[in-house]
DNA sequence: ACAGGATCCTGGGGGC
DNA sequence: TGCCCCCAGGATCCTG
């Protein structure tokens, strides 16, 4: 999916387009999403203004004046965009929220249907769900908490970074990029990782995500921002998707290995497992 | 308890 | 050209 930088970009794009606006109409596709939209929600989202929009991990939360929350996850191929109502609906568009005035729509499109939109009744139930699902945000991660999360497990670092309870928002791309920046091998075990390496890894995560947000995220295939613009961070990849190409640090060919069910790209020379 | 694999979907690319 | 297999930015459930 869109990982943290992509979701952050979408949230920033959508804010000026959606704040103080409200939905007047909603249409659904006949294909079920992983988290199916419940029929009774349709009437509940109409009429009340959108007061704020924020990101938590890879999730987006739209606060409605009624107190209800629209909670969005994009799965692997989700797109949430505001477009002119006059534009034809693209294939795989599953929810269309028409905005007041009727000229624009908020559209949720998701080819693989791994994502979805859920309506929560109030702030308390929304926060309970998010805090149960997610660990801390990378930008306010307590170093001791992170170190404990890494060192307490027998999983490899790649799996640790993909675990949303350890740090929220990192996915396959930014896990590979962070490990490369930190000079750590993706298959190194969490419990074999030193405290100094944890510090290095944490700074690498922050550095990589910050730069990726500046570039509006990475567009590999389906990702677009809230206004349909693509991202540019894919031009700065050091490891992800660069199998056989030279490591920008040492020129060694990048290799790929399958870990935690995901392809993991790394430099065999400058990302050596600690011995 | 924990780690790894299978699974939910569709589409695109490579190999034959 | 066509077909088949594998792969893809994620999260959850099941198994050993």
Coordinates of C-alpha atoms (C1' of nucleotides) in Angstrom, one line a residue:
Chain A
X1 CA 0.0 0.0 0.0
X2 CA 0.7 3.4 0.3
X3 CA 2.9 3.6 3.3
X4 CA 3.3 6.4 5.8
X5 CA 4.7 9.1 3.4
X6 CA 2.0 8.4 0.8
X7 CA -0.8 8.5 3.3
X8 CA 0.7 11.7 4.8
X9 CA 0.8 13.2 1.3
X10 CA -2.8 12.3 0.7
X11 CA -3.9 13.8 4.0
X12 CA -2.2 17.1 3.2
X13 CA -3.7 17.1 -0.3
X14 CA -7.2 16.4 1.0
X15 CA -7.3 18.9 3.9
X16 CA -7.8 22.1 1.8
X17 CA -10.3 20.2 -0.5
X18 CA -12.4 18.7 2.2
X19 CA -12.3 20.8 5.5
X20 CA -15.7 22.5 6.2
X21 CA -17.2 20.6 3.3
X22 CA -19.9 18.0 3.7
X23 CA -21.3 15.0 1.7
X24 CA -24.7 15.2 0.1
X25 CA -24.8 11.8 -1.6
X26 CA -23.1 8.5 -1.5
X27 CA -23.0 5.7 -4.1
X28 CA -21.4 2.3 -3.7
X29 CA -20.1 -0.3 -6.1
X30 CA -21.5 -3.8 -5.8
X31 CA -18.2 -5.4 -5.0
X32 CA -17.4 -6.0 -1.4
X33 CA -14.3 -4.6 0.2
X34 CA -12.3 -6.4 2.9
X35 CA -14.0 -4.2 5.4
X36 CA -17.4 -3.9 3.9
X37 CA -19.3 -0.6 4.1
X38 CA -22.4 -1.1 6.3
X39 CA -25.6 0.1 4.7
X40 CA -26.6 2.1 7.8
X41 CA -23.5 4.2 7.6
X42 CA -24.6 5.9 4.4
X43 CA -27.2 8.1 6.0
X44 CA -24.9 8.8 9.0
X45 CA -22.1 10.4 6.9
X46 CA -24.3 12.8 5.0
X47 CA -24.8 16.5 6.1
X48 CA -22.2 17.0 8.8
X49 CA -19.1 19.0 7.9
X50 CA -15.7 17.5 7.9
X51 CA -13.9 19.2 10.7
X52 CA -10.4 17.8 10.4
X53 CA -8.3 15.1 8.7
X54 CA -5.3 13.3 10.1
X55 CA -3.0 10.4 9.7
X56 CA -2.1 7.7 12.1
X57 CA 0.3 5.0 10.8
X58 CA -1.1 4.1 7.4
X59 CA -4.6 5.0 8.4
X60 CA -6.5 8.2 7.6
X61 CA -9.1 9.6 10.0
X62 CA -11.8 12.1 8.9
X63 CA -13.6 13.8 11.8
X64 CA -17.2 14.6 11.1
X65 CA -19.2 17.3 12.9
X66 CA -21.5 14.6 14.3
X67 CA -18.5 13.2 16.2
X68 CA -18.3 10.2 13.9
X69 CA -15.0 9.2 12.3
X70 CA -14.4 7.9 8.8
X71 CA -11.4 5.7 9.1
X72 CA -9.6 4.8 5.8
X73 CA -7.0 2.2 5.0
X74 CA -5.8 1.9 1.5
X75 CA -4.6 -1.6 1.5
X76 CA -2.2 -2.2 -1.4
X77 CA -3.9 -0.3 -4.2
X78 CA -6.3 2.1 -2.6
X79 CA -6.7 5.7 -3.9
X80 CA -8.6 8.4 -2.2
X81 CA -9.0 11.5 -4.4
X82 CA -11.2 14.5 -4.9
X83 CA -12.1 14.9 -8.5
X84 CA -14.6 16.7 -10.6
X85 CA -18.0 15.0 -10.7
X86 CA -17.9 15.3 -14.4
X87 CA -15.0 12.9 -14.8
X88 CA -16.0 9.4 -15.7
X89 CA -15.7 6.8 -12.9
X90 CA -12.6 4.7 -13.2
X91 CA -12.8 0.9 -12.9
X92 CA -12.7 -0.3 -9.3
X93 CA -14.2 2.8 -7.8
X94 CA -16.0 1.5 -4.8
X95 CA -17.3 4.6 -2.9
X96 CA -18.2 8.0 -4.3
X97 CA -19.1 10.8 -1.8
X98 CA -20.6 13.7 -3.6
X99 CA -19.5 17.1 -2.0
X100 CA -21.8 20.0 -1.3
X101 CA -22.5 21.9 -4.5
X102 CA -22.3 18.7 -6.5
X103 CA -19.3 19.7 -8.6
X104 CA -16.7 17.5 -6.9
X105 CA -16.6 14.0 -5.4
X106 CA -14.4 12.2 -2.9
X107 CA -13.7 8.9 -4.6
X108 CA -12.3 5.7 -3.1
X109 CA -10.8 3.4 -5.8
X110 CA -9.1 0.1 -4.9
X111 CA -8.1 -2.4 -7.6
X112 CA -7.3 -5.3 -5.2
X113 CA -9.9 -4.4 -2.6
X114 CA -7.6 -5.0 0.3
X115 CA -8.4 -1.6 1.9
X116 CA -11.7 0.0 3.0
X117 CA -13.5 2.7 4.8
X118 CA -15.1 2.2 8.2
X119 CA -17.4 4.5 10.2
X120 CA -16.8 4.8 13.9
X121 CA -19.4 6.2 16.2
X122 CA -17.1 8.6 18.2
X123 CA -13.6 9.6 19.1
X124 CA -13.3 7.1 22.0
X125 CA -14.0 4.0 19.8
X126 CA -11.8 5.3 17.1
X127 CA -8.9 5.8 19.4
X128 CA -9.4 2.5 21.0
X129 CA -9.2 0.8 17.6
X130 CA -6.1 2.7 16.5
X131 CA -4.2 2.3 19.7
X132 CA -5.0 -1.4 19.7
X133 CA -3.8 -1.8 16.1
X134 CA -0.8 0.5 16.1
X135 CA 2.3 1.3 18.1
X136 CA 3.9 4.7 18.3
X137 CA 4.4 7.0 15.3
X138 CA 8.0 7.0 14.1
X139 CA 8.4 10.7 14.7
X140 CA 7.7 10.5 18.4
X141 CA 9.2 7.1 19.1
X142 CA 10.8 6.7 22.5
X143 CA 14.3 5.3 21.9
X144 CA 14.0 2.9 24.9
X145 CA 10.6 1.7 23.7
X146 CA 11.9 1.0 20.2
X147 CA 15.0 -0.7 21.5
X148 CA 13.0 -3.0 23.7
X149 CA 10.6 -3.8 20.8
X150 CA 13.5 -4.7 18.6
X151 CA 15.6 -6.7 21.1
X152 CA 12.7 -8.6 22.6
X153 CA 12.0 -10.7 19.5
X154 CA 13.6 -13.5 17.6
X155 CA 12.2 -12.2 14.3
X156 CA 14.5 -10.6 11.8
X157 CA 14.8 -6.8 11.5
X158 CA 12.7 -6.8 8.3
X159 CA 9.8 -8.4 10.1
X160 CA 10.2 -6.1 13.0
X161 CA 9.9 -3.0 10.8
X162 CA 6.8 -4.4 9.1
X163 CA 5.2 -4.9 12.5
X164 CA 2.9 -2.0 13.0
X165 CA 2.9 -2.4 16.8
X166 CA 6.6 -1.7 17.0
X167 CA 6.5 1.4 14.8
X168 CA 3.5 2.5 12.8
X169 CA 3.6 3.4 9.2
X170 CA 6.6 1.5 7.8
X171 CA 6.0 -0.9 4.9
X172 CA 8.1 -2.9 2.5
X173 CA 9.7 0.0 0.7
X174 CA 10.7 2.1 3.6
X175 CA 11.8 -0.9 5.7
X176 CA 14.3 -1.7 3.0
X177 CA 15.4 1.9 2.6
X178 CA 15.7 2.4 6.3
X179 CA 17.8 -0.8 6.8
X180 CA 20.1 0.3 3.9
X181 CA 20.5 3.7 5.4
X182 CA 21.3 2.2 8.8
X183 CA 23.7 -0.4 7.3
X184 CA 21.8 -3.2 8.8
X185 CA 21.1 -6.6 7.2
X186 CA 17.3 -7.3 6.9
X187 CA 17.8 -10.9 8.2
X188 CA 19.6 -9.8 11.3
X189 CA 17.7 -11.0 14.3
X190 CA 16.1 -8.4 16.5
X191 CA 17.6 -9.9 19.7
X192 CA 21.0 -9.8 18.1
X193 CA 20.8 -6.1 17.5
X194 CA 22.9 -3.8 19.7
X195 CA 21.5 -0.7 21.4
X196 CA 23.7 1.5 19.1
X197 CA 22.3 -0.3 16.1
X198 CA 18.7 0.4 17.4
X199 CA 19.6 4.1 17.6
X200 CA 21.0 4.1 14.1
X201 CA 17.9 2.3 12.8
X202 CA 15.5 4.7 14.4
X203 CA 17.3 7.7 13.0
X204 CA 17.4 6.0 9.6
X205 CA 13.6 5.5 9.7
X206 CA 12.9 9.1 10.5
X207 CA 15.4 10.4 7.9
X208 CA 14.0 8.2 5.1
X209 CA 10.3 8.9 5.9
X210 CA 11.0 12.6 6.3
X211 CA 12.7 12.8 2.9
X212 CA 10.0 10.6 1.3
X213 CA 7.3 13.0 2.6
X214 CA 9.2 15.9 1.0
X215 CA 9.0 14.1 -2.3
X216 CA 5.3 13.3 -1.9
X217 CA 5.9 9.6 -1.4
X218 CA 6.8 6.9 -3.9
X219 CA 4.8 6.0 -7.0
X220 CA 5.6 2.5 -8.2
X221 CA 2.3 1.5 -9.6
X222 CA -1.0 2.7 -8.4
X223 CA -0.3 5.3 -5.8
X224 CA -1.4 8.9 -6.4
X225 CA -1.9 11.7 -3.9
X226 CA -5.3 13.2 -2.9
X227 CA -5.3 15.4 -6.0
X228 CA -4.1 12.7 -8.3
X229 CA -0.4 13.7 -8.4
X230 CA 2.2 11.0 -8.3
X231 CA 5.2 11.0 -5.9
X232 CA 8.9 11.2 -6.6
X233 CA 10.8 9.4 -3.9
X234 CA 11.1 6.3 -6.1
X235 CA 13.8 8.2 -7.9
X236 CA 15.8 8.2 -4.7
X237 CA 15.6 4.5 -3.8
X238 CA 18.9 3.1 -2.6
X239 CA 17.9 -0.5 -2.2
X240 CA 14.2 -1.2 -2.8
X241 CA 13.5 -2.6 -6.3
X242 CA 17.2 -2.1 -7.3
X243 CA 18.2 -5.8 -7.6
X244 CA 21.5 -6.1 -9.5
X245 CA 22.0 -2.3 -9.6
X246 CA 25.0 -0.7 -7.8
X247 CA 24.7 0.2 -4.2
X248 CA 25.0 4.1 -4.0
X249 CA 27.4 3.8 -1.1
X250 CA 29.8 1.1 -2.3
X251 CA 28.8 0.1 -5.9
X252 CA 28.2 -3.6 -4.9
X253 CA 25.2 -5.1 -6.7
X254 CA 22.0 -5.0 -4.6
X255 CA 20.6 -8.4 -3.8
X256 CA 17.1 -9.6 -3.0
X257 CA 16.0 -12.2 -0.5
X258 CA 12.5 -13.2 0.7
X259 CA 11.9 -12.5 4.3
X260 CA 8.6 -12.4 6.3
X261 CA 6.9 -13.2 2.9
X262 CA 8.2 -10.0 1.3
X263 CA 11.1 -9.3 -1.0
X264 CA 13.9 -7.6 0.8
X265 CA 16.5 -5.6 -1.1
X266 CA 19.9 -5.0 0.5
X267 CA 23.6 -4.4 -0.2
X268 CA 25.6 -7.6 0.7
X269 CA 28.7 -5.5 1.4
X270 CA 27.6 -2.6 3.6
X271 CA 24.6 -4.3 5.2
X272 CA 26.4 -7.2 6.9
X273 CA 24.9 -9.1 9.7
X274 CA 26.7 -8.4 12.9
X275 CA 29.0 -11.3 13.8
Chain B
dA1 C1' 3.8 -17.6 23.0
dC2 C1' 5.7 -16.8 18.9
dA3 C1' 7.2 -17.0 14.1
dG4 C1' 6.2 -18.1 9.5
dG5 C1' 3.0 -19.3 5.9
dA6 C1' -1.4 -18.9 3.5
dT7 C1' -4.9 -16.0 2.3
dC8 C1' -7.9 -12.2 0.6
dC9 C1' -8.0 -9.7 -4.7
dT10 C1' -6.7 -7.9 -9.6
dG11 C1' -3.4 -6.7 -13.1
dG12 C1' 1.1 -6.5 -15.3
dG13 C1' 5.3 -8.6 -16.8
dG14 C1' 8.4 -12.3 -18.1
dG15 C1' 9.1 -16.8 -20.0
dC16 C1' 7.8 -20.4 -23.1
Chain C
dT1 C1' -0.4 -13.8 -29.9
dG2 C1' -1.6 -16.6 -25.9
dC3 C1' -1.1 -18.8 -21.7
dC4 C1' 0.7 -19.6 -17.3
dC5 C1' 3.2 -18.4 -13.4
dC6 C1' 5.0 -15.2 -10.4
dC7 C1' 5.0 -10.9 -8.4
dA8 C1' 3.1 -6.5 -6.2
dG9 C1' 3.3 -0.6 -1.6
dG10 C1' -0.8 -4.8 3.6
dA11 C1' -3.0 -7.0 7.4
dT12 C1' -5.2 -11.1 9.4
dC13 C1' -6.0 -15.7 10.4
dC14 C1' -4.2 -20.4 10.9
dT15 C1' -0.7 -23.7 11.8
dG16 C1' 3.3 -25.9 13.9

